[in-house]
CSV table of C-alpha atoms in Angstrom, one decimal:
chain,number,residue,atom,x,y,z
A,203,MET,CA,-10.5,-14.0,12.0
A,204,GLN,CA,-8.4,-11.8,9.7
A,205,ILE,CA,-7.3,-13.2,6.3
A,206,ARG,CA,-4.4,-11.5,4.4
A,207,PHE,CA,-2.4,-12.2,1.4
A,208,PRO,CA,1.1,-13.6,1.9
A,209,GLN,CA,3.6,-10.7,2.4
A,210,PHE,CA,7.3,-11.0,1.6
A,211,ASN,CA,9.9,-9.5,3.8
A,212,LYS,CA,11.0,-6.2,2.4
A,213,ALA,CA,12.9,-3.2,3.8
A,214,ARG,CA,10.8,-0.2,4.7
A,215,VAL,CA,10.7,2.3,1.9
A,216,LYS,CA,8.6,5.5,1.9
A,217,PRO,CA,5.9,4.8,-0.6
A,218,ARG,CA,5.8,6.9,-3.8
A,219,ILE,CA,2.4,8.4,-4.1
A,220,SER,CA,0.5,10.3,-6.8
A,221,VAL,CA,-1.9,13.1,-6.4
A,222,ASP,CA,-4.8,14.6,-8.3
A,223,ILE,CA,-4.4,18.3,-7.5
A,224,CYS,CA,-1.3,20.4,-6.7
A,225,LEU,CA,-1.7,23.7,-4.9
A,226,ILE,CA,1.1,26.2,-4.6
A,227,VAL,CA,1.7,28.9,-1.9
A,228,HIS,CA,3.6,32.0,-3.1
A,229,ASN,CA,3.8,35.1,-1.0
A,230,ASN,CA,0.1,35.7,0.0
A,231,SER,CA,-1.4,33.7,-2.8
A,232,LEU,CA,-2.6,30.2,-3.3
A,233,LEU,CA,-2.5,28.8,-6.9
A,234,HIS,CA,-3.8,25.7,-8.6
A,235,ALA,CA,-0.8,24.1,-10.5
A,236,ALA,CA,-2.8,22.9,-13.6
A,237,LYS,CA,-5.3,25.8,-14.0
A,238,ARG,CA,-4.6,29.2,-15.4
A,239,ASN,CA,-5.6,32.2,-13.3
A,240,LEU,CA,-7.2,30.0,-10.6
A,241,VAL,CA,-5.8,31.9,-7.7
A,242,ALA,CA,-7.0,32.6,-4.1
A,243,GLN,CA,-5.7,36.1,-3.6
A,244,HIS,CA,-4.4,37.6,-0.4
A,245,ASN,CA,-7.5,39.8,-0.1
A,246,GLU,CA,-9.5,36.5,0.4
A,247,SER,CA,-8.1,36.2,3.9
A,248,LEU,CA,-5.0,34.2,3.0
A,249,LEU,CA,-2.7,36.6,5.0
A,250,LEU,CA,-0.7,34.7,7.6
A,251,SER,CA,-0.6,31.3,5.8
A,252,THR,CA,-1.7,29.5,8.9
A,253,PRO,CA,-3.0,25.9,8.4
A,254,LYS,CA,-6.6,27.1,8.9
A,255,GLU,CA,-6.3,30.0,6.4
A,256,LEU,CA,-4.6,27.8,3.9
A,257,ALA,CA,-7.3,25.2,4.2
A,258,GLU,CA,-10.1,27.7,3.9
A,259,ALA,CA,-8.5,29.3,0.8
A,260,ALA,CA,-8.1,25.8,-0.7
A,261,ARG,CA,-11.8,25.1,0.0
A,262,ARG,CA,-12.7,28.4,-1.9
A,263,LEU,CA,-10.3,27.4,-4.7
A,264,LEU,CA,-11.7,23.9,-5.0
A,265,PRO,CA,-15.5,24.2,-4.4
A,266,ASN,CA,-16.4,21.0,-6.1
A,267,THR,CA,-13.6,18.8,-4.8
A,268,ASP,CA,-14.4,16.0,-2.3
A,269,ASN,CA,-12.1,14.3,0.2
A,270,GLN,CA,-11.4,11.3,-2.1
A,271,GLN,CA,-9.1,13.4,-4.3
A,272,LYS,CA,-5.5,13.6,-3.2
A,273,ILE,CA,-4.0,17.0,-2.8
A,274,ALA,CA,-0.3,18.0,-2.8
A,275,LEU,CA,0.6,21.4,-1.2
A,276,ALA,CA,3.8,23.1,-2.4
A,277,LEU,CA,5.2,25.3,0.4
A,278,PRO,CA,8.0,27.8,0.2
A,279,SER,CA,11.6,26.8,1.2
A,280,GLN,CA,11.5,28.5,4.6
A,281,GLU,CA,9.1,25.8,5.8
A,282,PHE,CA,11.9,23.1,5.5
A,283,ILE,CA,15.3,22.5,7.0
A,284,ALA,CA,18.1,21.4,4.6
A,285,THR,CA,21.2,19.5,5.8
A,286,THR,CA,24.0,17.9,3.9
A,287,LEU,CA,25.9,14.7,4.8
A,288,ILE,CA,28.2,12.2,3.2
A,289,LEU,CA,26.7,8.7,2.9
A,290,PRO,CA,28.7,5.5,1.9
A,291,ALA,CA,28.1,4.3,-1.6
A,292,ALA,CA,26.5,1.1,-0.2
A,293,ILE,CA,23.5,3.1,1.1
A,294,THR,CA,20.4,2.4,-1.0
A,295,ALA,CA,16.9,3.8,-1.1
A,296,GLN,CA,15.7,0.9,1.0
A,297,ASN,CA,17.7,1.9,4.1
A,298,VAL,CA,18.6,5.6,3.6
A,299,LEU,CA,15.7,6.9,5.7
A,300,GLY,CA,16.8,4.8,8.7
A,301,VAL,CA,20.5,5.7,8.3
A,302,VAL,CA,19.9,9.5,8.0
A,303,ASN,CA,17.4,9.5,10.9
A,304,LEU,CA,20.1,7.9,13.2
A,305,GLN,CA,22.3,11.0,12.4
A,306,LEU,CA,19.6,13.5,13.3
A,307,PRO,CA,21.3,14.5,16.7
A,308,THR,CA,24.5,15.2,14.8
A,309,LEU,CA,22.9,17.0,11.8
A,310,LEU,CA,20.5,19.1,13.9
A,311,PRO,CA,21.9,19.3,17.5
A,312,GLY,CA,19.4,20.5,20.0
A,313,SER,CA,16.3,19.5,18.0
A,314,THR,CA,13.7,18.0,20.3
A,315,GLN,CA,10.5,17.9,18.2
A,316,PRO,CA,9.7,15.0,15.9
A,317,LEU,CA,10.7,15.7,12.2
A,318,LEU,CA,9.7,14.2,8.9
A,319,LEU,CA,12.5,13.3,6.5
A,320,ALA,CA,12.8,13.4,2.7
A,321,VAL,CA,16.1,12.2,1.3
A,322,LYS,CA,17.5,10.2,-1.6
A,323,PRO,CA,21.1,8.8,-1.7
A,324,GLN,CA,23.4,9.7,-4.5
A,325,GLU,CA,24.1,6.9,-7.0
A,326,LYS,CA,27.8,6.8,-6.3
A,327,GLY,CA,28.0,8.2,-2.8
A,328,GLY,CA,29.1,11.7,-2.2
A,329,GLN,CA,27.2,14.7,-0.7
A,330,THR,CA,23.5,14.0,0.0
A,331,VAL,CA,20.9,16.7,0.7
A,332,ALA,CA,18.3,15.8,3.3
A,333,LEU,CA,15.2,17.9,3.9
A,334,TRP,CA,13.3,18.0,7.2
A,335,MET,CA,9.9,19.3,8.3
A,336,PRO,CA,8.3,19.4,11.7
A,337,THR,CA,5.8,16.5,12.1
A,338,GLN,CA,3.4,18.7,14.1
A,339,GLN,CA,3.2,21.3,11.3
A,340,ALA,CA,2.5,18.6,8.7
A,341,ASP,CA,-0.3,17.1,10.8
A,342,GLU,CA,-1.8,20.5,11.6
A,343,LEU,CA,-2.1,21.2,7.9
A,344,PHE,CA,-3.7,17.7,7.3
A,345,GLN,CA,-6.2,18.3,10.1
A,346,ALA,CA,-7.1,21.8,8.8
A,347,PHE,CA,-7.7,20.5,5.3
A,348,ASN,CA,-9.6,17.5,6.6
A,349,LYS,CA,-11.9,19.9,8.6
A,350,VAL,CA,-13.0,21.6,5.4
A,351,GLY,CA,-13.5,18.3,3.6
A,352,LEU,CA,-10.2,18.0,1.6
A,353,PHE,CA,-7.6,15.3,1.7
A,354,LEU,CA,-4.0,16.6,2.0
A,355,ALA,CA,-1.9,13.6,0.9
A,356,CYS,CA,1.5,15.2,0.9
A,357,ILE,CA,3.6,18.4,1.2
A,358,LEU,CA,6.2,19.3,-1.4
A,359,PRO,CA,9.1,21.8,-1.4
A,360,ARG,CA,8.0,24.5,-3.8
A,361,PRO,CA,11.1,24.7,-6.0
A,362,LEU,CA,10.9,21.0,-6.9
A,363,ILE,CA,7.5,21.2,-8.6
A,364,ASN,CA,9.2,23.1,-11.5
A,365,LEU,CA,11.1,19.9,-12.5
A,366,PRO,CA,10.5,18.8,-16.1
A,367,LYS,CA,9.8,15.1,-17.0
A,368,GLU,CA,13.2,14.8,-18.6
A,369,ASN,CA,16.0,13.7,-16.2
A,370,LYS,CA,18.7,16.3,-16.8
A,371,LEU,CA,21.1,18.7,-15.0
A,372,LEU,CA,19.3,21.9,-14.2
A,373,GLN,CA,19.2,24.8,-11.8
A,374,ILE,CA,16.1,26.2,-10.1
A,375,TYR,CA,16.0,29.7,-8.8
A,376,ASP,CA,13.0,30.4,-6.5
A,377,GLU,CA,12.4,33.8,-5.0
A,378,ASP,CA,9.5,35.3,-3.0
A,379,GLU,CA,9.1,38.2,-0.5
A,380,GLU,CA,10.8,36.2,2.3
A,381,THR,CA,13.6,34.1,0.8
A,382,VAL,CA,15.8,33.2,-2.1
A,383,THR,CA,16.5,29.5,-2.9
A,384,SER,CA,18.7,27.9,-5.5
A,385,VAL,CA,18.5,24.2,-6.2
A,386,GLU,CA,20.8,22.1,-8.4
A,387,TRP,CA,19.1,18.9,-9.6
A,388,SER,CA,20.5,16.0,-11.6
A,389,LYS,CA,19.9,12.2,-11.9
A,390,SER,CA,16.6,12.4,-9.9
A,391,ASN,CA,18.5,13.9,-6.9
A,392,ILE,CA,19.0,17.3,-5.2
A,393,ASN,CA,22.7,18.0,-5.5
A,394,LYS,CA,22.7,21.5,-3.9
A,395,TRP,CA,20.2,23.4,-1.8
A,396,LEU,CA,21.1,27.0,-1.2
A,397,HIS,CA,18.6,29.0,0.9
A,398,LEU,CA,19.0,32.6,2.1
A,399,PRO,CA,16.5,34.9,3.8
A,400,LYS,CA,15.8,38.1,2.0
A,401,SER,CA,17.0,40.2,5.0
A,402,ASP,CA,20.4,38.5,4.6
A,403,PHE,CA,20.3,38.6,0.8
A,404,GLU,CA,20.0,42.4,0.8
A,405,THR,CA,23.3,42.5,2.8
A,406,THR,CA,26.1,43.1,0.2
A,407,GLU,CA,28.5,40.5,1.8
A,408,PHE,CA,25.9,37.8,1.9
A,409,HIS,CA,24.6,38.6,-1.5
A,410,ASN,CA,28.1,38.4,-3.0
A,411,GLN,CA,28.8,35.1,-1.3
A,412,PHE,CA,25.5,33.7,-2.6
A,413,GLU,CA,26.3,34.8,-6.2
A,414,THR,CA,29.8,33.4,-5.9
A,415,ILE,CA,28.4,30.0,-4.9
A,416,LEU,CA,26.0,30.1,-7.8
A,417,GLU,CA,28.8,30.9,-10.3
A,418,ALA,CA,30.8,28.0,-9.0
A,419,LEU,CA,28.1,25.5,-9.8
A,420,PRO,CA,28.7,23.5,-13.0
A,421,PRO,CA,26.9,24.7,-16.1
A,422,ALA,CA,23.3,23.4,-16.3
A,423,SER,CA,21.5,22.3,-19.4
A,424,GLU,CA,18.5,24.4,-18.2
A,425,GLN,CA,17.9,27.2,-15.7
A,426,ILE,CA,14.4,27.8,-14.3
A,427,ARG,CA,13.7,31.2,-12.6
A,428,LYS,CA,10.6,31.8,-10.6
A,429,GLN,CA,10.4,35.3,-9.0
A,430,ASN,CA,6.8,36.5,-9.3
A,431,THR,CA,3.5,35.0,-8.5
A,432,GLU,CA,2.6,35.0,-12.1
A,433,ASP,CA,5.5,32.7,-12.9
A,434,TRP,CA,3.7,29.9,-11.0
A,435,ASP,CA,0.5,30.2,-13.0
A,436,ASN,CA,-0.6,27.3,-15.2
A,437,LEU,CA,2.2,24.8,-14.4
A,438,PRO,CA,1.9,21.1,-15.3
A,439,MET,CA,1.4,18.5,-12.6
A,440,PRO,CA,4.8,17.6,-10.9
A,441,PRO,CA,6.5,14.6,-12.4
A,442,PRO,CA,6.6,11.3,-10.3
A,443,VAL,CA,10.2,11.8,-9.3
A,444,VAL,CA,9.2,14.9,-7.2
A,445,TYR,CA,7.3,12.7,-4.8
A,446,ASP,CA,10.5,11.1,-3.6
A,447,TYR,CA,10.9,14.4,-1.7
A,448,ALA,CA,7.3,14.5,-0.5
A,449,PHE,CA,6.4,14.9,3.2
A,450,ILE,CA,3.5,12.7,4.1
A,451,PRO,CA,1.7,13.7,7.3
A,452,PRO,CA,1.3,10.7,9.7
A,453,ASN,CA,-2.5,11.0,9.6
A,454,ALA,CA,-2.4,10.9,5.8
A,455,THR,CA,-0.2,7.8,5.9
A,456,ALA,CA,-2.6,6.2,8.4
A,457,ARG,CA,-5.6,7.0,6.2
A,458,MET,CA,-3.9,5.6,3.0
A,459,GLN,CA,-3.0,2.4,5.0
A,460,ARG,CA,-6.6,2.0,6.1
A,461,THR,CA,-7.9,2.5,2.5
A,462,ALA,CA,-5.4,-0.1,1.2
A,463,LYS,CA,-6.3,-2.5,4.0
A,464,ARG,CA,-10.1,-2.2,3.1
A,465,ARG,CA,-9.2,-2.7,-0.6
A,466,ARG,CA,-7.2,-5.8,0.2
A,467,TYR,CA,-10.0,-7.1,2.5
A,468,ARG,CA,-12.6,-6.7,-0.2
A,469,PHE,CA,-10.4,-8.4,-2.7
A,470,ILE,CA,-9.8,-11.3,-0.4
A,471,MET,CA,-13.5,-11.7,0.4
A,472,ALA,CA,-14.3,-11.7,-3.3
A,473,GLY,CA,-11.7,-14.4,-3.7
A,474,VAL,CA,-13.2,-16.5,-0.9
A,475,VAL,CA,-16.7,-16.1,-2.3
A,476,LEU,CA,-15.4,-17.1,-5.7
A,477,LEU,CA,-13.7,-20.2,-4.2
A,478,VAL,CA,-16.8,-21.3,-2.4
A,479,ALA,CA,-18.9,-20.7,-5.5
A,480,SER,CA,-16.5,-22.7,-7.6
A,481,ILE,CA,-16.6,-25.6,-5.1
A,482,SER,CA,-20.4,-25.4,-4.8
A,483,LEU,CA,-20.7,-25.4,-8.6
A,484,GLY,CA,-18.5,-28.4,-8.9
A,485,LEU,CA,-20.4,-30.3,-6.2
A,486,GLY,CA,-23.7,-29.3,-7.8
A,487,TYR,CA,-22.6,-30.6,-11.2
A,488,ALA,CA,-21.5,-33.9,-9.6
A,489,ILE,CA,-24.8,-34.3,-7.8
A,490,HIS,CA,-26.7,-33.5,-10.9
A,491,TYR,CA,-24.7,-36.0,-12.9
A,492,LYS,CA,-25.3,-38.6,-10.2
A,493,ASN,CA,-29.1,-37.9,-10.2
A,494,GLU,CA,-29.2,-38.2,-14.0
A,495,LEU,CA,-27.5,-41.6,-13.8
A,496,GLU,CA,-29.8,-42.7,-11.1
A,497,LYS,CA,-32.8,-41.7,-13.2
A,498,GLN,CA,-31.4,-43.7,-16.1
A,499,LEU,CA,-31.1,-46.6,-13.8
A,500,ILE,CA,-34.7,-46.4,-12.6
A,501,GLU,CA,-35.9,-46.2,-16.2
A,502,LEU,CA,-34.0,-49.3,-17.1
A,503,LYS,CA,-35.4,-51.1,-14.1
A,504,ASN,CA,-39.0,-50.2,-15.2
A,505,SER,CA,-38.5,-50.9,-18.9
A,506,THR,CA,-36.9,-54.4,-18.9
A,507,PHE,CA,-38.0,-57.9,-18.0
A,508,ASP,CA,-34.7,-59.5,-18.8
A,509,THR,CA,-33.4,-60.2,-15.3
A,510,ARG,CA,-29.8,-60.9,-16.4
A,511,ALA,CA,-29.5,-57.9,-18.7
A,512,PHE,CA,-31.2,-55.8,-16.1
A,513,HIS,CA,-28.7,-56.7,-13.5
A,514,GLU,CA,-25.8,-56.2,-15.9
A,515,GLU,CA,-27.0,-52.8,-16.7
A,516,ILE,CA,-27.5,-51.9,-13.1
A,517,SER,CA,-24.0,-53.1,-12.3
A,518,ARG,CA,-22.6,-51.0,-15.2
A,519,ILE,CA,-24.3,-47.8,-14.1
A,520,GLU,CA,-23.5,-48.3,-10.5
A,521,ALA,CA,-19.8,-48.8,-11.4
A,522,GLU,CA,-20.0,-45.6,-13.4
A,523,ILE,CA,-21.5,-43.5,-10.7
A,524,ALA,CA,-19.5,-45.1,-7.8
A,525,PRO,CA,-16.5,-42.6,-8.2
A,526,VAL,CA,-18.9,-39.7,-7.9
A,527,LYS,CA,-21.2,-41.2,-5.4
A,528,ASN,CA,-18.4,-42.3,-3.1
A,529,PHE,CA,-16.1,-39.3,-3.5
A,530,PRO,CA,-14.9,-38.3,0.0
A,531,ASP,CA,-16.7,-35.1,1.2
A,532,PRO,CA,-13.9,-32.5,2.0
A,533,ARG,CA,-16.3,-30.6,4.3
A,534,ILE,CA,-14.7,-27.3,3.3
A,535,LEU,CA,-17.5,-25.1,4.5
A,536,GLU,CA,-17.4,-26.8,8.0
A,537,VAL,CA,-13.6,-26.4,8.1
A,538,LEU,CA,-13.8,-22.7,7.2
A,539,THR,CA,-16.6,-22.1,9.7
A,540,ILE,CA,-14.6,-23.7,12.5
A,541,LEU,CA,-11.4,-21.8,11.7
A,542,ASN,CA,-13.4,-18.6,11.6
A,543,LYS,CA,-14.6,-19.3,15.2
A,544,ILE,CA,-11.3,-20.6,16.6
A,545,ILE,CA,-8.8,-18.1,15.2
A,546,PRO,CA,-8.8,-14.9,17.4
A,547,LYS,CA,-9.1,-11.4,15.9
A,548,ASN,CA,-5.4,-10.6,16.7
A,549,SER,CA,-4.3,-13.4,14.4
A,550,TRP,CA,-4.8,-14.0,10.7
A,551,ILE,CA,-4.4,-16.5,7.9
A,552,ASN,CA,-2.2,-15.6,5.0
A,553,SER,CA,-2.8,-18.8,3.0
A,554,PHE,CA,-5.2,-21.8,3.1
A,555,GLU,CA,-4.5,-25.0,1.2
A,556,ILE,CA,-6.4,-28.3,1.2
A,557,ASN,CA,-5.1,-31.4,-0.6
A,558,SER,CA,-6.4,-35.0,-0.2
A,559,GLY,CA,-8.1,-34.1,3.1
A,560,LYS,CA,-5.0,-32.5,4.5
A,561,VAL,CA,-5.2,-28.8,5.4
A,562,GLU,CA,-2.2,-26.5,5.7
A,563,ILE,CA,-2.6,-22.9,7.0
A,564,GLN,CA,0.0,-20.2,7.2
A,565,GLY,CA,-0.5,-17.0,9.1
A,566,GLN,CA,0.6,-14.7,11.9
A,567,GLY,CA,-0.4,-14.3,15.5
A,568,PRO,CA,0.9,-13.4,19.0
A,569,ASN,CA,0.8,-17.0,20.3
A,570,PRO,CA,0.9,-19.8,17.6
A,571,THR,CA,1.4,-22.5,20.3
A,572,GLU,CA,-1.9,-21.5,22.0
A,573,LEU,CA,-3.6,-21.5,18.6
A,574,LEU,CA,-2.2,-25.0,17.9
A,575,GLN,CA,-3.6,-26.3,21.2
A,576,THR,CA,-7.0,-24.8,20.4
A,577,LEU,CA,-7.1,-26.4,17.0
A,578,SER,CA,-6.1,-29.8,18.6
A,579,ASP,CA,-9.0,-29.6,21.2
A,580,GLN,CA,-11.7,-32.0,19.9
A,581,ASN,CA,-14.4,-30.1,21.7
A,582,THR,CA,-13.3,-26.9,19.9
A,583,ASN,CA,-12.8,-28.4,16.5
A,584,GLN,CA,-16.0,-30.5,16.8
A,585,ASP,CA,-14.0,-33.7,16.5
A,586,LEU,CA,-13.2,-32.8,12.8
A,587,PHE,CA,-9.4,-32.3,12.9
A,588,ALA,CA,-6.7,-34.8,13.6
A,589,GLY,CA,-2.9,-34.8,13.7
A,590,VAL,CA,-2.7,-31.0,14.3
A,591,ASN,CA,1.0,-30.0,14.3
A,592,PHE,CA,3.5,-27.4,13.2
A,593,THR,CA,5.2,-28.2,9.8
A,594,ALA,CA,7.9,-25.5,10.2
A,595,ALA,CA,9.4,-23.5,13.0
A,596,THR,CA,7.7,-20.3,13.9
A,597,GLU,CA,9.3,-17.1,12.8
A,598,LYS,CA,9.2,-13.6,14.2
A,599,GLY,CA,6.9,-11.3,12.1
A,600,LYS,CA,5.6,-7.8,12.3
A,601,GLU,CA,4.1,-5.9,15.2
A,602,GLY,CA,5.3,-8.5,17.7
A,603,LYS,CA,3.6,-11.4,16.0
A,604,GLU,CA,5.0,-14.8,14.9
A,605,LYS,CA,4.6,-16.5,11.6
A,606,PHE,CA,3.4,-20.1,11.7
A,607,THR,CA,2.6,-23.0,9.5
A,608,ILE,CA,0.0,-25.6,10.9
A,609,GLN,CA,-1.2,-28.8,9.2
A,610,PHE,CA,-4.0,-31.1,10.1
A,611,GLN,CA,-6.0,-33.9,8.6
A,612,ILE,CA,-9.8,-33.8,8.2
A,613,LYS,CA,-11.2,-36.9,9.8
A,614,GLY,CA,-13.1,-39.4,7.7
A,615,ILE,CA,-11.3,-38.7,4.4
A,616,ASP,CA,-9.1,-41.5,3.1
A,617,MET,CA,-8.1,-40.4,-0.4
A,618,LYS,CA,-5.5,-43.1,-0.8
A,619,THR,CA,-8.0,-45.9,-0.5
A,620,TYR,CA,-10.4,-44.0,-2.7
A,621,TRP,CA,-7.9,-43.7,-5.5
A,622,LEU,CA,-6.7,-47.3,-5.2
A,623,GLU,CA,-10.3,-48.5,-5.4
A,624,TYR,CA,-11.5,-46.5,-8.4
A,625,PHE,CA,-8.5,-45.3,-10.3
A,626,GLU,CA,-5.8,-47.9,-9.6
A,627,LYS,CA,-5.1,-48.5,-13.3
A,628,GLU,CA,-4.8,-44.7,-14.1
């Protein structure tokens, strides 16, 4: 049986992550963003920037780092594909990924390989810049880092890690041996992404066109230029807004989901243990109180010879302990044990509520009707449940499962009679 917390229906949004370490690739060097002069130089075998060589260089750069720390890898602009499109103003962060992915055949005709997407819609519509990266490349990097004992959580476009924490209009100029890239940034979005290979940049016509486009951009409050490897030394960690344009390898996403699932499971189990402990403590106190009253009753019986007073005292004490002594046993541990055996592994309970002997469970499973029949079977439920039924229509859930709400009565519990008998005046 799987037990999960209730989940509300929300649109799919790429989760914003945070990292512990940011590594930067520039030319044939690998740098640590937050450390001065901590560089894996090209003469340490980082020549072709293949996933294997990058991972091995990262391992040399981080000899004491384990695979629990999240690493972001900032790659040069030629590793990404930039496209521009016009989105309606109604598009929000909740649905922009789905909308842009649907336009992939139009934006990149002829593309057959799976691509990862990083995009944010403009606040008031207008031109939107979408960045793409081959899924296979991202996963190859993840596997290479994982093989040397490092956790590659995401991949970042290198120009964006220059962003300051302040949200303002700025221009970023990123140059290396292969390419020149100019990025216009404002209001937490990429407004322009201009990318030109160095081979074209050295052609006068292309160079002039590139400079003309740059001159036409609106004046920025700040300009950042990075042209040499030394310019990338000792940078602060990227601000949170950069991770909106992060590419998360599918294997990294799966690992983070497994970690989150284990964390939720431990939290739920701790809650169940706390619930059982609380119930046990309450029952233990009630039993102790009952035993103490019974001891007093025995002492009174042994210490008095006044039959009338003796019987009156007995009646008084028995009246006092009757609500505790005769309190209906909810048999919670039996109910939980039976549910744990009955509910299959492909189904789970989101919530469990018991009130006056009536139990209501909410959860998800592939066949709620079959589960209802199983709960209704007296042989299966050990003749403990009665009146098993749906209290709401089933609803379609995630991964082909249906949400259900089932209610049943624990046999032998009549709280109404109990309250009328002992607490009618209250």
